[in-house]
Amino acid sequence: MKKLKFNHLAIWCCIILSQIIPLAWYSIFQGRWMTLNDLTQEYIEANQSSWLFAISILGGILSIYVLAWLFRRLPVESGRAGLITGLIIGAAFNMVSLVTINMFSFRPVELAFIDGGANVLVFAMAGLILGAWRKYESLPAGTEEREVSYREKTETV
Protein backbone atom coordinates (compact mmCIF):
# COMPACT_ATOMS: atom_id res chain seq x y z
CA MET A 1 0.00 0.00 0.00
CA LYS A 2 1.21 3.50 -0.83
CA LYS A 3 0.69 6.66 1.19
CA LEU A 4 1.02 10.09 -0.38
CA LYS A 5 3.66 12.18 1.35
CA PHE A 6 4.73 15.79 1.09
CA ASN A 7 6.90 16.46 -1.95
CA HIS A 8 8.87 19.37 -0.51
CA LEU A 9 10.64 20.10 -3.81
CA ALA A 10 7.29 20.45 -5.59
CA ILE A 11 5.94 22.52 -2.71
CA TRP A 12 8.89 24.95 -2.81
CA CYS A 13 8.58 25.25 -6.60
CA CYS A 14 4.95 26.25 -6.02
CA ILE A 15 5.97 28.72 -3.30
CA ILE A 16 8.39 30.39 -5.72
CA LEU A 17 5.68 30.38 -8.37
CA SER A 18 3.32 32.02 -5.84
CA GLN A 19 5.66 35.02 -5.88
CA ILE A 20 6.30 35.10 -9.65
CA ILE A 21 2.68 34.85 -10.83
CA PRO A 22 1.47 37.96 -8.93
CA LEU A 23 4.54 39.88 -10.12
CA ALA A 24 3.63 39.15 -13.73
CA TRP A 25 -0.11 39.58 -13.10
CA TYR A 26 0.19 43.00 -11.49
CA SER A 27 2.65 44.18 -14.14
CA ILE A 28 -0.14 43.55 -16.66
CA PHE A 29 -2.89 45.21 -14.58
CA GLN A 30 -0.75 47.80 -12.76
CA GLY A 31 -2.28 50.90 -14.31
CA ARG A 32 -5.89 49.84 -13.82
CA TRP A 33 -5.17 48.49 -10.30
CA MET A 34 -3.57 51.80 -9.27
CA THR A 35 -6.51 53.77 -10.69
CA LEU A 36 -9.10 51.60 -8.91
CA ASN A 37 -7.17 51.96 -5.63
CA ASP A 38 -6.62 55.69 -6.19
CA LEU A 39 -2.85 55.23 -5.78
CA THR A 40 0.09 57.01 -7.36
CA GLN A 41 3.55 55.66 -8.04
CA GLU A 42 4.97 58.25 -5.64
CA TYR A 43 2.71 57.05 -2.82
CA ILE A 44 3.65 53.42 -3.42
CA GLU A 45 7.38 54.20 -3.46
CA ALA A 46 7.13 56.29 -0.28
CA ASN A 47 5.22 53.59 1.62
CA GLN A 48 6.81 50.41 0.29
CA SER A 49 8.44 48.23 2.92
CA SER A 50 10.35 44.96 3.00
CA TRP A 51 7.64 43.71 5.37
CA LEU A 52 5.24 43.56 2.43
CA PHE A 53 7.45 41.02 0.72
CA ALA A 54 8.12 39.06 3.92
CA ILE A 55 4.39 38.71 4.54
CA SER A 56 3.86 37.70 0.92
CA ILE A 57 6.47 34.95 1.19
CA LEU A 58 5.12 33.71 4.54
CA GLY A 59 1.60 33.71 3.10
CA GLY A 60 2.82 31.71 0.10
CA ILE A 61 4.53 29.16 2.34
CA LEU A 62 1.44 28.73 4.50
CA SER A 63 -1.08 28.53 1.66
CA ILE A 64 0.94 26.08 -0.45
CA TYR A 65 1.65 23.77 2.48
CA VAL A 66 -2.06 23.82 3.38
CA LEU A 67 -2.91 22.99 -0.23
CA ALA A 68 -0.42 20.10 -0.20
CA TRP A 69 -1.91 18.90 3.11
CA LEU A 70 -5.40 18.98 1.58
CA PHE A 71 -4.19 17.06 -1.46
CA ARG A 72 -3.00 14.27 0.84
CA ARG A 73 -6.57 13.92 2.09
CA LEU A 74 -8.53 14.48 -1.12
CA PRO A 75 -8.53 12.13 -4.08
CA VAL A 76 -6.14 14.27 -6.15
CA GLU A 77 -4.34 11.74 -8.31
CA SER A 78 -3.30 13.68 -11.40
CA GLY A 79 -2.21 17.07 -12.61
CA ARG A 80 -5.64 17.65 -14.14
CA ALA A 81 -7.41 16.85 -10.86
CA GLY A 82 -4.95 19.12 -9.03
CA LEU A 83 -5.55 21.95 -11.49
CA ILE A 84 -9.32 21.70 -11.10
CA THR A 85 -9.13 21.37 -7.30
CA GLY A 86 -6.73 24.32 -7.01
CA LEU A 87 -8.94 26.40 -9.29
CA ILE A 88 -12.03 25.63 -7.21
CA ILE A 89 -10.24 26.33 -3.92
CA GLY A 90 -8.80 29.61 -5.22
CA ALA A 91 -12.13 30.77 -6.61
CA ALA A 92 -14.29 29.64 -3.68
CA PHE A 93 -12.08 30.76 -0.81
CA ASN A 94 -10.42 33.80 -2.34
CA MET A 95 -12.33 35.28 -5.25
CA VAL A 96 -15.77 35.00 -3.65
CA SER A 97 -14.49 36.61 -0.44
CA LEU A 98 -12.84 39.48 -2.30
CA VAL A 99 -15.94 40.19 -4.39
CA THR A 100 -18.09 40.23 -1.25
CA ILE A 101 -15.65 42.43 0.68
CA ASN A 102 -15.32 44.90 -2.20
CA MET A 103 -19.09 45.11 -2.66
CA PHE A 104 -19.70 45.84 1.04
CA SER A 105 -16.80 48.32 1.04
CA PHE A 106 -18.30 50.09 -1.99
CA ARG A 107 -15.14 49.44 -3.95
CA PRO A 108 -15.15 48.43 -7.62
CA VAL A 109 -15.81 44.72 -8.14
CA GLU A 110 -13.26 44.88 -10.95
CA LEU A 111 -10.63 45.35 -8.25
CA ALA A 112 -11.63 42.01 -6.69
CA PHE A 113 -11.14 40.30 -10.04
CA ILE A 114 -7.70 41.84 -10.45
CA ASP A 115 -6.59 40.98 -6.90
CA GLY A 116 -8.32 37.60 -6.78
CA GLY A 117 -7.35 36.58 -10.30
CA ALA A 118 -3.69 36.35 -9.34
CA ASN A 119 -4.51 34.12 -6.37
CA VAL A 120 -6.84 31.87 -8.36
CA LEU A 121 -4.08 31.44 -10.93
CA VAL A 122 -1.54 30.64 -8.17
CA PHE A 123 -3.80 27.98 -6.65
CA ALA A 124 -4.59 26.49 -10.06
CA MET A 125 -0.92 26.24 -11.07
CA ALA A 126 0.11 24.96 -7.63
CA GLY A 127 -2.66 22.37 -7.86
CA LEU A 128 -1.42 21.27 -11.27
CA ILE A 129 2.15 20.88 -10.02
CA LEU A 130 1.25 19.17 -6.74
CA GLY A 131 -1.25 16.88 -8.48
CA ALA A 132 1.22 15.85 -11.18
CA TRP A 133 4.40 15.65 -9.08
CA ARG A 134 3.39 13.28 -6.31
CA LYS A 135 5.62 11.28 -3.96
CA TYR A 136 4.63 8.19 -2.05
CA GLU A 137 5.99 6.26 0.87
CA SER A 138 5.45 2.53 1.06
CA LEU A 139 3.63 1.14 4.06
CA PRO A 140 4.63 -2.27 5.40
CA ALA A 141 2.80 -5.15 3.74
CA GLY A 142 -0.48 -6.00 5.41
CA THR A 143 -0.94 -2.59 7.02
CA GLU A 144 -3.62 -0.16 6.11
CA GLU A 145 -3.59 3.54 6.63
CA ARG A 146 -6.59 4.80 8.52
CA GLU A 147 -7.50 7.93 10.37
CA VAL A 148 -7.79 7.54 14.13
CA SER A 149 -10.85 9.29 15.53
CA TYR A 150 -10.70 11.73 18.40
CA ARG A 151 -12.68 9.27 20.52
CA GLU A 152 -10.13 6.48 19.88
CA LYS A 153 -7.28 8.82 20.80
CA THR A 154 -8.87 9.93 24.07
CA GLU A 155 -10.04 6.44 25.11
CA THR A 156 -6.47 5.13 25.15
CA VAL A 157 -5.24 7.87 27.46
CSV table of N, CA and C in Angstrom, one decimal:
chain,number,residue,atom,x,y,z
A,1,MET,N,0.8,-1.2,0.0
A,1,MET,CA,0.0,0.0,0.0
A,1,MET,C,0.9,1.2,0.0
A,2,LYS,N,0.5,2.3,-0.8
A,2,LYS,CA,1.2,3.5,-0.8
A,2,LYS,C,0.5,4.6,-0.1
A,3,LYS,N,1.2,5.5,0.5
A,3,LYS,CA,0.7,6.7,1.2
A,3,LYS,C,1.3,7.9,0.6
A,4,LEU,N,0.5,8.8,0.2
A,4,LEU,CA,1.0,10.1,-0.4
A,4,LEU,C,1.7,10.9,0.7
A,5,LYS,N,2.9,11.4,0.4
A,5,LYS,CA,3.7,12.2,1.3
A,5,LYS,C,3.9,13.6,0.7
A,6,PHE,N,4.4,14.5,1.6
A,6,PHE,CA,4.7,15.8,1.1
A,6,PHE,C,5.9,15.7,0.2
A,7,ASN,N,5.8,16.3,-1.0
A,7,ASN,CA,6.9,16.5,-1.9
A,7,ASN,C,7.4,17.9,-1.8
A,8,HIS,N,8.4,18.0,-0.9
A,8,HIS,CA,8.9,19.4,-0.5
A,8,HIS,C,9.5,20.1,-1.7
A,9,LEU,N,10.1,19.4,-2.6
A,9,LEU,CA,10.6,20.1,-3.8
A,9,LEU,C,9.5,20.7,-4.6
A,10,ALA,N,8.4,19.9,-4.9
A,10,ALA,CA,7.3,20.5,-5.6
A,10,ALA,C,6.6,21.6,-4.8
A,11,ILE,N,6.5,21.5,-3.5
A,11,ILE,CA,5.9,22.5,-2.7
A,11,ILE,C,6.7,23.8,-2.8
A,12,TRP,N,8.1,23.7,-2.7
A,12,TRP,CA,8.9,24.9,-2.8
A,12,TRP,C,8.9,25.5,-4.2
A,13,CYS,N,8.8,24.7,-5.2
A,13,CYS,CA,8.6,25.2,-6.6
A,13,CYS,C,7.3,26.1,-6.7
A,14,CYS,N,6.2,25.5,-6.0
A,14,CYS,CA,5.0,26.2,-6.0
A,14,CYS,C,5.0,27.5,-5.2
A,15,ILE,N,5.8,27.5,-4.1
A,15,ILE,CA,6.0,28.7,-3.3
A,15,ILE,C,6.7,29.8,-4.1
A,16,ILE,N,7.7,29.4,-4.9
A,16,ILE,CA,8.4,30.4,-5.7
A,16,ILE,C,7.4,30.9,-6.8
A,17,LEU,N,6.7,30.0,-7.4
A,17,LEU,CA,5.7,30.4,-8.4
A,17,LEU,C,4.6,31.3,-7.8
A,18,SER,N,4.3,31.1,-6.5
A,18,SER,CA,3.3,32.0,-5.8
A,18,SER,C,3.8,33.5,-5.7
A,19,GLN,N,5.1,33.7,-5.9
A,19,GLN,CA,5.7,35.0,-5.9
A,19,GLN,C,5.8,35.6,-7.3
A,20,ILE,N,6.1,34.7,-8.3
A,20,ILE,CA,6.3,35.1,-9.6
A,20,ILE,C,5.0,35.4,-10.3
A,21,ILE,N,4.0,34.6,-10.1
A,21,ILE,CA,2.7,34.9,-10.8
A,21,ILE,C,2.1,36.2,-10.5
A,22,PRO,N,2.0,36.6,-9.2
A,22,PRO,CA,1.5,38.0,-8.9
A,22,PRO,C,2.3,39.1,-9.5
A,23,LEU,N,3.7,38.9,-9.5
A,23,LEU,CA,4.5,39.9,-10.1
A,23,LEU,C,4.2,40.1,-11.6
A,24,ALA,N,4.0,39.0,-12.3
A,24,ALA,CA,3.6,39.1,-13.7
A,24,ALA,C,2.2,39.7,-13.9
A,25,TRP,N,1.3,39.2,-13.1
A,25,TRP,CA,-0.1,39.6,-13.1
A,25,TRP,C,-0.3,41.1,-12.9
A,26,TYR,N,0.3,41.6,-11.8
A,26,TYR,CA,0.2,43.0,-11.5
A,26,TYR,C,1.0,43.9,-12.5
A,27,SER,N,2.0,43.4,-13.1
A,27,SER,CA,2.6,44.2,-14.1
A,27,SER,C,1.7,44.4,-15.3
A,28,ILE,N,0.8,43.4,-15.6
A,28,ILE,CA,-0.1,43.6,-16.7
A,28,ILE,C,-1.2,44.5,-16.3
A,29,PHE,N,-1.7,44.4,-15.0
A,29,PHE,CA,-2.9,45.2,-14.6
A,29,PHE,C,-2.5,46.4,-13.7
A,30,GLN,N,-1.2,46.8,-13.7
A,30,GLN,CA,-0.7,47.8,-12.8
A,30,GLN,C,-1.5,49.1,-12.9
A,31,GLY,N,-1.6,49.6,-14.1
A,31,GLY,CA,-2.3,50.9,-14.3
A,31,GLY,C,-3.7,50.9,-13.8
A,32,ARG,N,-4.5,49.9,-14.2
A,32,ARG,CA,-5.9,49.8,-13.8
A,32,ARG,C,-6.0,49.6,-12.3
A,33,TRP,N,-5.2,48.8,-11.7
A,33,TRP,CA,-5.2,48.5,-10.3
A,33,TRP,C,-4.9,49.8,-9.5
A,34,MET,N,-3.9,50.5,-10.0
A,34,MET,CA,-3.6,51.8,-9.3
A,34,MET,C,-4.7,52.8,-9.4
A,35,THR,N,-5.4,52.9,-10.5
A,35,THR,CA,-6.5,53.8,-10.7
A,35,THR,C,-7.7,53.4,-9.8
A,36,LEU,N,-8.0,52.1,-9.7
A,36,LEU,CA,-9.1,51.6,-8.9
A,36,LEU,C,-8.8,51.8,-7.4
A,37,ASN,N,-7.5,51.7,-7.0
A,37,ASN,CA,-7.2,52.0,-5.6
A,37,ASN,C,-6.9,53.4,-5.3
A,38,ASP,N,-6.9,54.3,-6.3
A,38,ASP,CA,-6.6,55.7,-6.2
A,38,ASP,C,-5.2,55.9,-5.6
A,39,LEU,N,-4.2,55.2,-6.2
A,39,LEU,CA,-2.9,55.2,-5.8
A,39,LEU,C,-2.0,55.9,-6.9
A,40,THR,N,-0.9,56.5,-6.4
A,40,THR,CA,0.1,57.0,-7.4
A,40,THR,C,1.4,56.3,-7.1
A,41,GLN,N,2.2,56.3,-8.1
A,41,GLN,CA,3.6,55.7,-8.0
A,41,GLN,C,4.4,56.3,-6.9
A,42,GLU,N,4.2,57.6,-6.7
A,42,GLU,CA,5.0,58.3,-5.6
A,42,GLU,C,4.5,57.7,-4.3
A,43,TYR,N,3.2,57.6,-4.1
A,43,TYR,CA,2.7,57.1,-2.8
A,43,TYR,C,3.2,55.6,-2.6
A,44,ILE,N,3.2,54.8,-3.6
A,44,ILE,CA,3.6,53.4,-3.4
A,44,ILE,C,5.1,53.4,-3.0
A,45,GLU,N,5.9,54.2,-3.8
A,45,GLU,CA,7.4,54.2,-3.5
A,45,GLU,C,7.7,54.7,-2.1
A,46,ALA,N,6.9,55.7,-1.6
A,46,ALA,CA,7.1,56.3,-0.3
A,46,ALA,C,6.7,55.4,0.9
A,47,ASN,N,5.8,54.4,0.6
A,47,ASN,CA,5.2,53.6,1.6
A,47,ASN,C,5.6,52.1,1.5
A,48,GLN,N,6.4,51.8,0.5
A,48,GLN,CA,6.8,50.4,0.3
A,48,GLN,C,7.8,50.0,1.4
A,49,SER,N,7.6,48.7,1.8
A,49,SER,CA,8.4,48.2,2.9
A,49,SER,C,8.8,46.8,2.6
A,50,SER,N,9.9,46.4,3.2
A,50,SER,CA,10.3,45.0,3.0
A,50,SER,C,9.4,44.0,3.7
A,51,TRP,N,8.6,44.5,4.7
A,51,TRP,CA,7.6,43.7,5.4
A,51,TRP,C,6.6,43.2,4.4
A,52,LEU,N,6.2,44.0,3.4
A,52,LEU,CA,5.2,43.6,2.4
A,52,LEU,C,5.7,42.3,1.8
A,53,PHE,N,6.9,42.2,1.4
A,53,PHE,CA,7.5,41.0,0.7
A,53,PHE,C,7.6,39.8,1.7
A,54,ALA,N,8.0,40.1,2.9
A,54,ALA,CA,8.1,39.1,3.9
A,54,ALA,C,6.8,38.4,4.2
A,55,ILE,N,5.7,39.2,4.3
A,55,ILE,CA,4.4,38.7,4.5
A,55,ILE,C,3.9,37.9,3.3
A,56,SER,N,4.2,38.4,2.1
A,56,SER,CA,3.9,37.7,0.9
A,56,SER,C,4.5,36.3,0.9
A,57,ILE,N,5.8,36.2,1.2
A,57,ILE,CA,6.5,34.9,1.2
A,57,ILE,C,5.9,34.0,2.3
A,58,LEU,N,5.7,34.5,3.5
A,58,LEU,CA,5.1,33.7,4.5
A,58,LEU,C,3.7,33.2,4.2
A,59,GLY,N,2.9,34.1,3.6
A,59,GLY,CA,1.6,33.7,3.1
A,59,GLY,C,1.7,32.6,2.0
A,60,GLY,N,2.6,32.7,1.1
A,60,GLY,CA,2.8,31.7,0.1
A,60,GLY,C,3.2,30.4,0.7
A,61,ILE,N,4.1,30.4,1.7
A,61,ILE,CA,4.5,29.2,2.3
A,61,ILE,C,3.3,28.5,3.0
A,62,LEU,N,2.6,29.3,3.8
A,62,LEU,CA,1.4,28.7,4.5
A,62,LEU,C,0.4,28.2,3.5
A,63,SER,N,0.0,29.0,2.5
A,63,SER,CA,-1.1,28.5,1.7
A,63,SER,C,-0.7,27.3,0.8
A,64,ILE,N,0.5,27.2,0.4
A,64,ILE,CA,0.9,26.1,-0.5
A,64,ILE,C,1.1,24.8,0.4
A,65,TYR,N,1.6,24.9,1.6
A,65,TYR,CA,1.6,23.8,2.5
A,65,TYR,C,0.2,23.3,2.9
A,66,VAL,N,-0.7,24.2,3.1
A,66,VAL,CA,-2.1,23.8,3.4
A,66,VAL,C,-2.7,23.1,2.2
A,67,LEU,N,-2.4,23.6,1.0
A,67,LEU,CA,-2.9,23.0,-0.2
A,67,LEU,C,-2.3,21.6,-0.4
A,68,ALA,N,-1.0,21.4,-0.1
A,68,ALA,CA,-0.4,20.1,-0.2
A,68,ALA,C,-1.0,19.2,0.9
A,69,TRP,N,-1.3,19.7,2.0
A,69,TRP,CA,-1.9,18.9,3.1
A,69,TRP,C,-3.3,18.4,2.7
A,70,LEU,N,-4.1,19.3,2.1
A,70,LEU,CA,-5.4,19.0,1.6
A,70,LEU,C,-5.3,17.9,0.5
A,71,PHE,N,-4.3,18.0,-0.4
A,71,PHE,CA,-4.2,17.1,-1.5
A,71,PHE,C,-3.9,15.7,-0.9
A,72,ARG,N,-3.3,15.6,0.2
A,72,ARG,CA,-3.0,14.3,0.8
A,72,ARG,C,-4.3,13.6,1.3
A,73,ARG,N,-5.3,14.4,1.6
A,73,ARG,CA,-6.6,13.9,2.1
A,73,ARG,C,-7.7,13.8,1.0
A,74,LEU,N,-7.5,14.5,0.0
A,74,LEU,CA,-8.5,14.5,-1.1
A,74,LEU,C,-8.1,13.5,-2.2
A,75,PRO,N,-9.0,13.0,-3.0
A,75,PRO,CA,-8.5,12.1,-4.1
A,75,PRO,C,-8.0,12.9,-5.3
A,76,VAL,N,-6.8,13.5,-5.1
A,76,VAL,CA,-6.1,14.3,-6.2
A,76,VAL,C,-5.0,13.4,-6.7
A,77,GLU,N,-5.3,12.8,-7.8
A,77,GLU,CA,-4.3,11.7,-8.3
A,77,GLU,C,-3.7,12.1,-9.7
A,78,SER,N,-3.9,13.3,-10.1
A,78,SER,CA,-3.3,13.7,-11.4
A,78,SER,C,-3.1,15.2,-11.4
A,79,GLY,N,-2.4,15.6,-12.4
A,79,GLY,CA,-2.2,17.1,-12.6
A,79,GLY,C,-3.5,17.8,-12.9
A,80,ARG,N,-4.3,17.1,-13.8
A,80,ARG,CA,-5.6,17.6,-14.1
A,80,ARG,C,-6.5,17.8,-12.9
A,81,ALA,N,-6.6,16.8,-12.1
A,81,ALA,CA,-7.4,16.8,-10.9
A,81,ALA,C,-6.9,17.9,-9.9
A,82,GLY,N,-5.6,18.1,-9.9
A,82,GLY,CA,-4.9,19.1,-9.0
A,82,GLY,C,-5.3,20.5,-9.6
A,83,LEU,N,-5.2,20.7,-10.9
A,83,LEU,CA,-5.5,22.0,-11.5
A,83,LEU,C,-7.0,22.4,-11.2
A,84,ILE,N,-7.9,21.4,-11.4
A,84,ILE,CA,-9.3,21.7,-11.1
A,84,ILE,C,-9.6,22.0,-9.6
A,85,THR,N,-9.0,21.2,-8.7
A,85,THR,CA,-9.1,21.4,-7.3
A,85,THR,C,-8.5,22.7,-6.9
A,86,GLY,N,-7.3,23.0,-7.3
A,86,GLY,CA,-6.7,24.3,-7.0
A,86,GLY,C,-7.6,25.5,-7.5
A,87,LEU,N,-8.1,25.4,-8.7
A,87,LEU,CA,-8.9,26.4,-9.3
A,87,LEU,C,-10.2,26.6,-8.4
A,88,ILE,N,-10.8,25.5,-8.0
A,88,ILE,CA,-12.0,25.6,-7.2
A,88,ILE,C,-11.7,26.2,-5.9
A,89,ILE,N,-10.6,25.8,-5.2
A,89,ILE,CA,-10.2,26.3,-3.9
A,89,ILE,C,-9.9,27.8,-4.0
A,90,GLY,N,-9.1,28.2,-5.0
A,90,GLY,CA,-8.8,29.6,-5.2
A,90,GLY,C,-10.0,30.5,-5.5
A,91,ALA,N,-10.9,30.0,-6.3
A,91,ALA,CA,-12.1,30.8,-6.6
A,91,ALA,C,-13.1,30.8,-5.4
A,92,ALA,N,-13.3,29.7,-4.8
A,92,ALA,CA,-14.3,29.6,-3.7
A,92,ALA,C,-13.8,30.4,-2.4
A,93,PHE,N,-12.6,30.2,-2.1
A,93,PHE,CA,-12.1,30.8,-0.8
A,93,PHE,C,-11.4,32.1,-1.0
A,94,ASN,N,-11.1,32.5,-2.2
A,94,ASN,CA,-10.4,33.8,-2.3
A,94,ASN,C,-11.3,34.8,-3.1
A,95,MET,N,-11.6,34.4,-4.4
A,95,MET,CA,-12.3,35.3,-5.2
A,95,MET,C,-13.7,35.7,-4.7
A,96,VAL,N,-14.4,34.7,-4.2
A,96,VAL,CA,-15.8,35.0,-3.6
A,96,VAL,C,-15.7,36.0,-2.5
A,97,SER,N,-14.7,35.7,-1.6
A,97,SER,CA,-14.5,36.6,-0.4
A,97,SER,C,-14.1,38.0,-0.9
A,98,LEU,N,-13.2,38.1,-1.8
A,98,LEU,CA,-12.8,39.5,-2.3
A,98,LEU,C,-14.0,40.2,-3.0
A,99,VAL,N,-14.8,39.5,-3.8
A,99,VAL,CA,-15.9,40.2,-4.4
A,99,VAL,C,-16.9,40.7,-3.3
A,100,THR,N,-17.2,39.8,-2.3
A,100,THR,CA,-18.1,40.2,-1.2
A,100,THR,C,-17.5,41.4,-0.5
A,101,ILE,N,-16.3,41.3,-0.1
A,101,ILE,CA,-15.7,42.4,0.7
A,101,ILE,C,-15.7,43.7,-0.1
A,102,ASN,N,-15.3,43.7,-1.4
A,102,ASN,CA,-15.3,44.9,-2.2
A,102,ASN,C,-16.7,45.5,-2.4
A,103,MET,N,-17.7,44.6,-2.5
A,103,MET,CA,-19.1,45.1,-2.7
A,103,MET,C,-19.6,45.8,-1.4
A,104,PHE,N,-19.3,45.2,-0.2
A,104,PHE,CA,-19.7,45.8,1.0
A,104,PHE,C,-18.9,47.1,1.4
A,105,SER,N,-17.7,47.2,0.8
A,105,SER,CA,-16.8,48.3,1.0
A,105,SER,C,-17.0,49.4,0.0
A,106,PHE,N,-18.0,49.2,-0.9
A,106,PHE,CA,-18.3,50.1,-2.0
A,106,PHE,C,-17.1,50.4,-2.8
A,107,ARG,N,-16.3,49.3,-3.1
A,107,ARG,CA,-15.1,49.4,-4.0
A,107,ARG,C,-15.5,48.7,-5.3
A,108,PRO,N,-14.8,49.1,-6.3
A,108,PRO,CA,-15.2,48.4,-7.6
A,108,PRO,C,-14.9,46.9,-7.6
A,109,VAL,N,-15.9,46.2,-8.1
A,109,VAL,CA,-15.8,44.7,-8.1
A,109,VAL,C,-14.7,44.3,-9.1
A,110,GLU,N,-14.4,45.1,-10.0
A,110,GLU,CA,-13.3,44.9,-11.0
A,110,GLU,C,-12.0,44.7,-10.2
A,111,LEU,N,-11.8,45.4,-9.1
A,111,LEU,CA,-10.6,45.3,-8.2
A,111,LEU,C,-10.5,43.9,-7.6
A,112,ALA,N,-11.6,43.4,-7.2
A,112,ALA,CA,-11.6,42.0,-6.7
A,112,ALA,C,-11.2,41.0,-7.7
A,113,PHE,N,-11.6,41.2,-9.0
A,113,PHE,CA,-11.1,40.3,-10.0
A,113,PHE,C,-9.7,40.5,-10.4
A,114,ILE,N,-9.1,41.7,-10.2
A,114,ILE,CA,-7.7,41.8,-10.4
A,114,ILE,C,-6.9,41.2,-9.3
A,115,ASP,N,-7.3,41.5,-8.1
A,115,ASP,CA,-6.6,41.0,-6.9
A,115,ASP,C,-6.8,39.5,-6.8
A,116,GLY,N,-8.0,39.0,-6.9
A,116,GLY,CA,-8.3,37.6,-6.8
A,116,GLY,C,-7.8,36.8,-7.9
A,117,GLY,N,-7.8,37.3,-9.1
A,117,GLY,CA,-7.3,36.6,-10.3
A,117,GLY,C,-5.9,36.0,-10.1
A,118,ALA,N,-5.1,36.8,-9.6
A,118,ALA,CA,-3.7,36.3,-9.3
A,118,ALA,C,-3.7,35.2,-8.4
A,119,ASN,N,-4.5,35.2,-7.3
A,119,ASN,CA,-4.5,34.1,-6.4
A,119,ASN,C,-5.2,32.9,-6.9
A,120,VAL,N,-6.2,33.0,-7.7
A,120,VAL,CA,-6.8,31.9,-8.4
A,120,VAL,C,-5.8,31.2,-9.3
A,121,LEU,N,-5.1,32.0,-10.0
A,121,LEU,CA,-4.1,31.4,-10.9
A,121,LEU,C,-3.0,30.7,-10.1
A,122,VAL,N,-2.6,31.3,-9.0
A,122,VAL,CA,-1.5,30.6,-8.2
A,122,VAL,C,-2.0,29.3,-7.7
A,123,PHE,N,-3.3,29.2,-7.2
A,123,PHE,CA,-3.8,28.0,-6.6
A,123,PHE,C,-4.0,27.0,-7.8
A,124,ALA,N,-4.4,27.4,-8.9
A,124,ALA,CA,-4.6,26.5,-10.1
A,124,ALA,C,-3.2,25.9,-10.5
A,125,MET,N,-2.2,26.7,-10.6
A,125,MET,CA,-0.9,26.2,-11.1
A,125,MET,C,-0.3,25.4,-10.0
A,126,ALA,N,-0.4,25.8,-8.7
A,126,ALA,CA,0.1,25.0,-7.6
A,126,ALA,C,-0.6,23.6,-7.6
A,127,GLY,N,-1.9,23.6,-7.8
A,127,GLY,CA,-2.7,22.4,-7.9
A,127,GLY,C,-2.2,21.5,-9.0
A,128,LEU,N,-1.9,22.0,-10.1
A,128,LEU,CA,-1.4,21.3,-11.3
A,128,LEU,C,-0.1,20.6,-10.9
A,129,ILE,N,0.8,21.4,-10.4
A,129,ILE,CA,2.2,20.9,-10.0
A,129,ILE,C,2.1,19.8,-8.9
A,130,LEU,N,1.3,20.1,-7.8
A,130,LEU,CA,1.2,19.2,-6.7
A,130,LEU,C,0.5,17.9,-7.1
A,131,GLY,N,-0.5,18.0,-8.0
A,131,GLY,CA,-1.2,16.9,-8.5
A,131,GLY,C,-0.4,16.0,-9.4
A,132,ALA,N,0.4,16.6,-10.2
A,132,ALA,CA,1.2,15.8,-11.2
A,132,ALA,C,2.5,15.3,-10.6
A,133,TRP,N,3.1,16.0,-9.6
A,133,TRP,CA,4.4,15.7,-9.1
A,133,TRP,C,4.2,15.1,-7.7
A,134,ARG,N,3.7,13.9,-7.6
A,134,ARG,CA,3.4,13.3,-6.3
A,134,ARG,C,4.5,12.4,-5.9
A,135,LYS,N,4.7,12.2,-4.6
A,135,LYS,CA,5.6,11.3,-4.0
A,135,LYS,C,4.9,10.4,-3.0
A,136,TYR,N,5.3,9.1,-2.9
A,136,TYR,CA,4.6,8.2,-2.1
A,136,TYR,C,5.7,7.5,-1.1
A,137,GLU,N,5.2,7.1,0.0
A,137,GLU,CA,6.0,6.3,0.9
A,137,GLU,C,5.3,4.9,0.9
A,138,SER,N,6.0,3.9,1.0
A,138,SER,CA,5.5,2.5,1.1
A,138,SER,C,5.2,2.2,2.5
A,139,LEU,N,4.0,1.6,2.7
A,139,LEU,CA,3.6,1.1,4.1
A,139,LEU,C,4.0,-0.3,4.1
A,140,PRO,N,4.3,-0.8,5.3
A,140,PRO,CA,4.6,-2.3,5.4
A,140,PRO,C,3.5,-3.1,4.9
A,141,ALA,N,3.8,-4.3,4.3
A,141,ALA,CA,2.8,-5.2,3.7
A,141,ALA,C,1.8,-5.6,4.8
A,142,GLY,N,0.5,-5.6,4.5
A,142,GLY,CA,-0.5,-6.0,5.4
A,142,GLY,C,-1.0,-4.9,6.3
A,143,THR,N,-0.4,-3.7,6.2
A,143,THR,CA,-0.9,-2.6,7.0
A,143,THR,C,-1.8,-1.7,6.2
A,144,GLU,N,-2.8,-1.1,6.8
A,144,GLU,CA,-3.6,-0.2,6.1
A,144,GLU,C,-3.6,1.2,6.8
A,145,GLU,N,-3.5,2.2,6.0
A,145,GLU,CA,-3.6,3.5,6.6
A,145,GLU,C,-5.0,3.8,7.0
A,146,ARG,N,-5.3,4.3,8.2
A,146,ARG,CA,-6.6,4.8,8.5
A,146,ARG,C,-6.5,5.9,9.5
A,147,GLU,N,-7.5,6.8,9.5
A,147,GLU,CA,-7.5,7.9,10.4
A,147,GLU,C,-8.0,7.4,11.7
A,148,VAL,N,-7.4,7.9,12.8
A,148,VAL,CA,-7.8,7.5,14.1
A,148,VAL,C,-8.7,8.7,14.6
A,149,SER,N,-9.9,8.3,15.1
A,149,SER,CA,-10.8,9.3,15.5
A,149,SER,C,-10.4,9.9,16.8
A,150,TYR,N,-11.0,11.0,17.1
A,150,TYR,CA,-10.7,11.7,18.4
A,150,TYR,C,-11.1,10.8,19.6
A,151,ARG,N,-12.2,10.1,19.4
A,151,ARG,CA,-12.7,9.3,20.5
A,151,ARG,C,-11.7,8.2,20.8
A,152,GLU,N,-11.1,7.5,19.7
A,152,GLU,CA,-10.1,6.5,19.9
A,152,GLU,C,-8.9,7.0,20.6
A,153,LYS,N,-8.5,8.2,20.2
A,153,LYS,CA,-7.3,8.8,20.8
A,153,LYS,C,-7.5,9.1,22.3
A,154,THR,N,-8.6,9.6,22.7
A,154,THR,CA,-8.9,9.9,24.1
A,154,THR,C,-9.2,8.7,24.9
A,155,GLU,N,-9.7,7.6,24.3
A,155,GLU,CA,-10.0,6.4,25.1
A,155,GLU,C,-8.8,5.7,25.5
A,156,THR,N,-7.7,5.8,24.8
A,156,THR,CA,-6.5,5.1,25.1
A,156,THR,C,-5.6,5.9,26.2
A,157,VAL,N,-6.0,7.1,26.5
A,157,VAL,CA,-5.2,7.9,27.5
A,157,VAL,C,-5.6,7.5,28.9
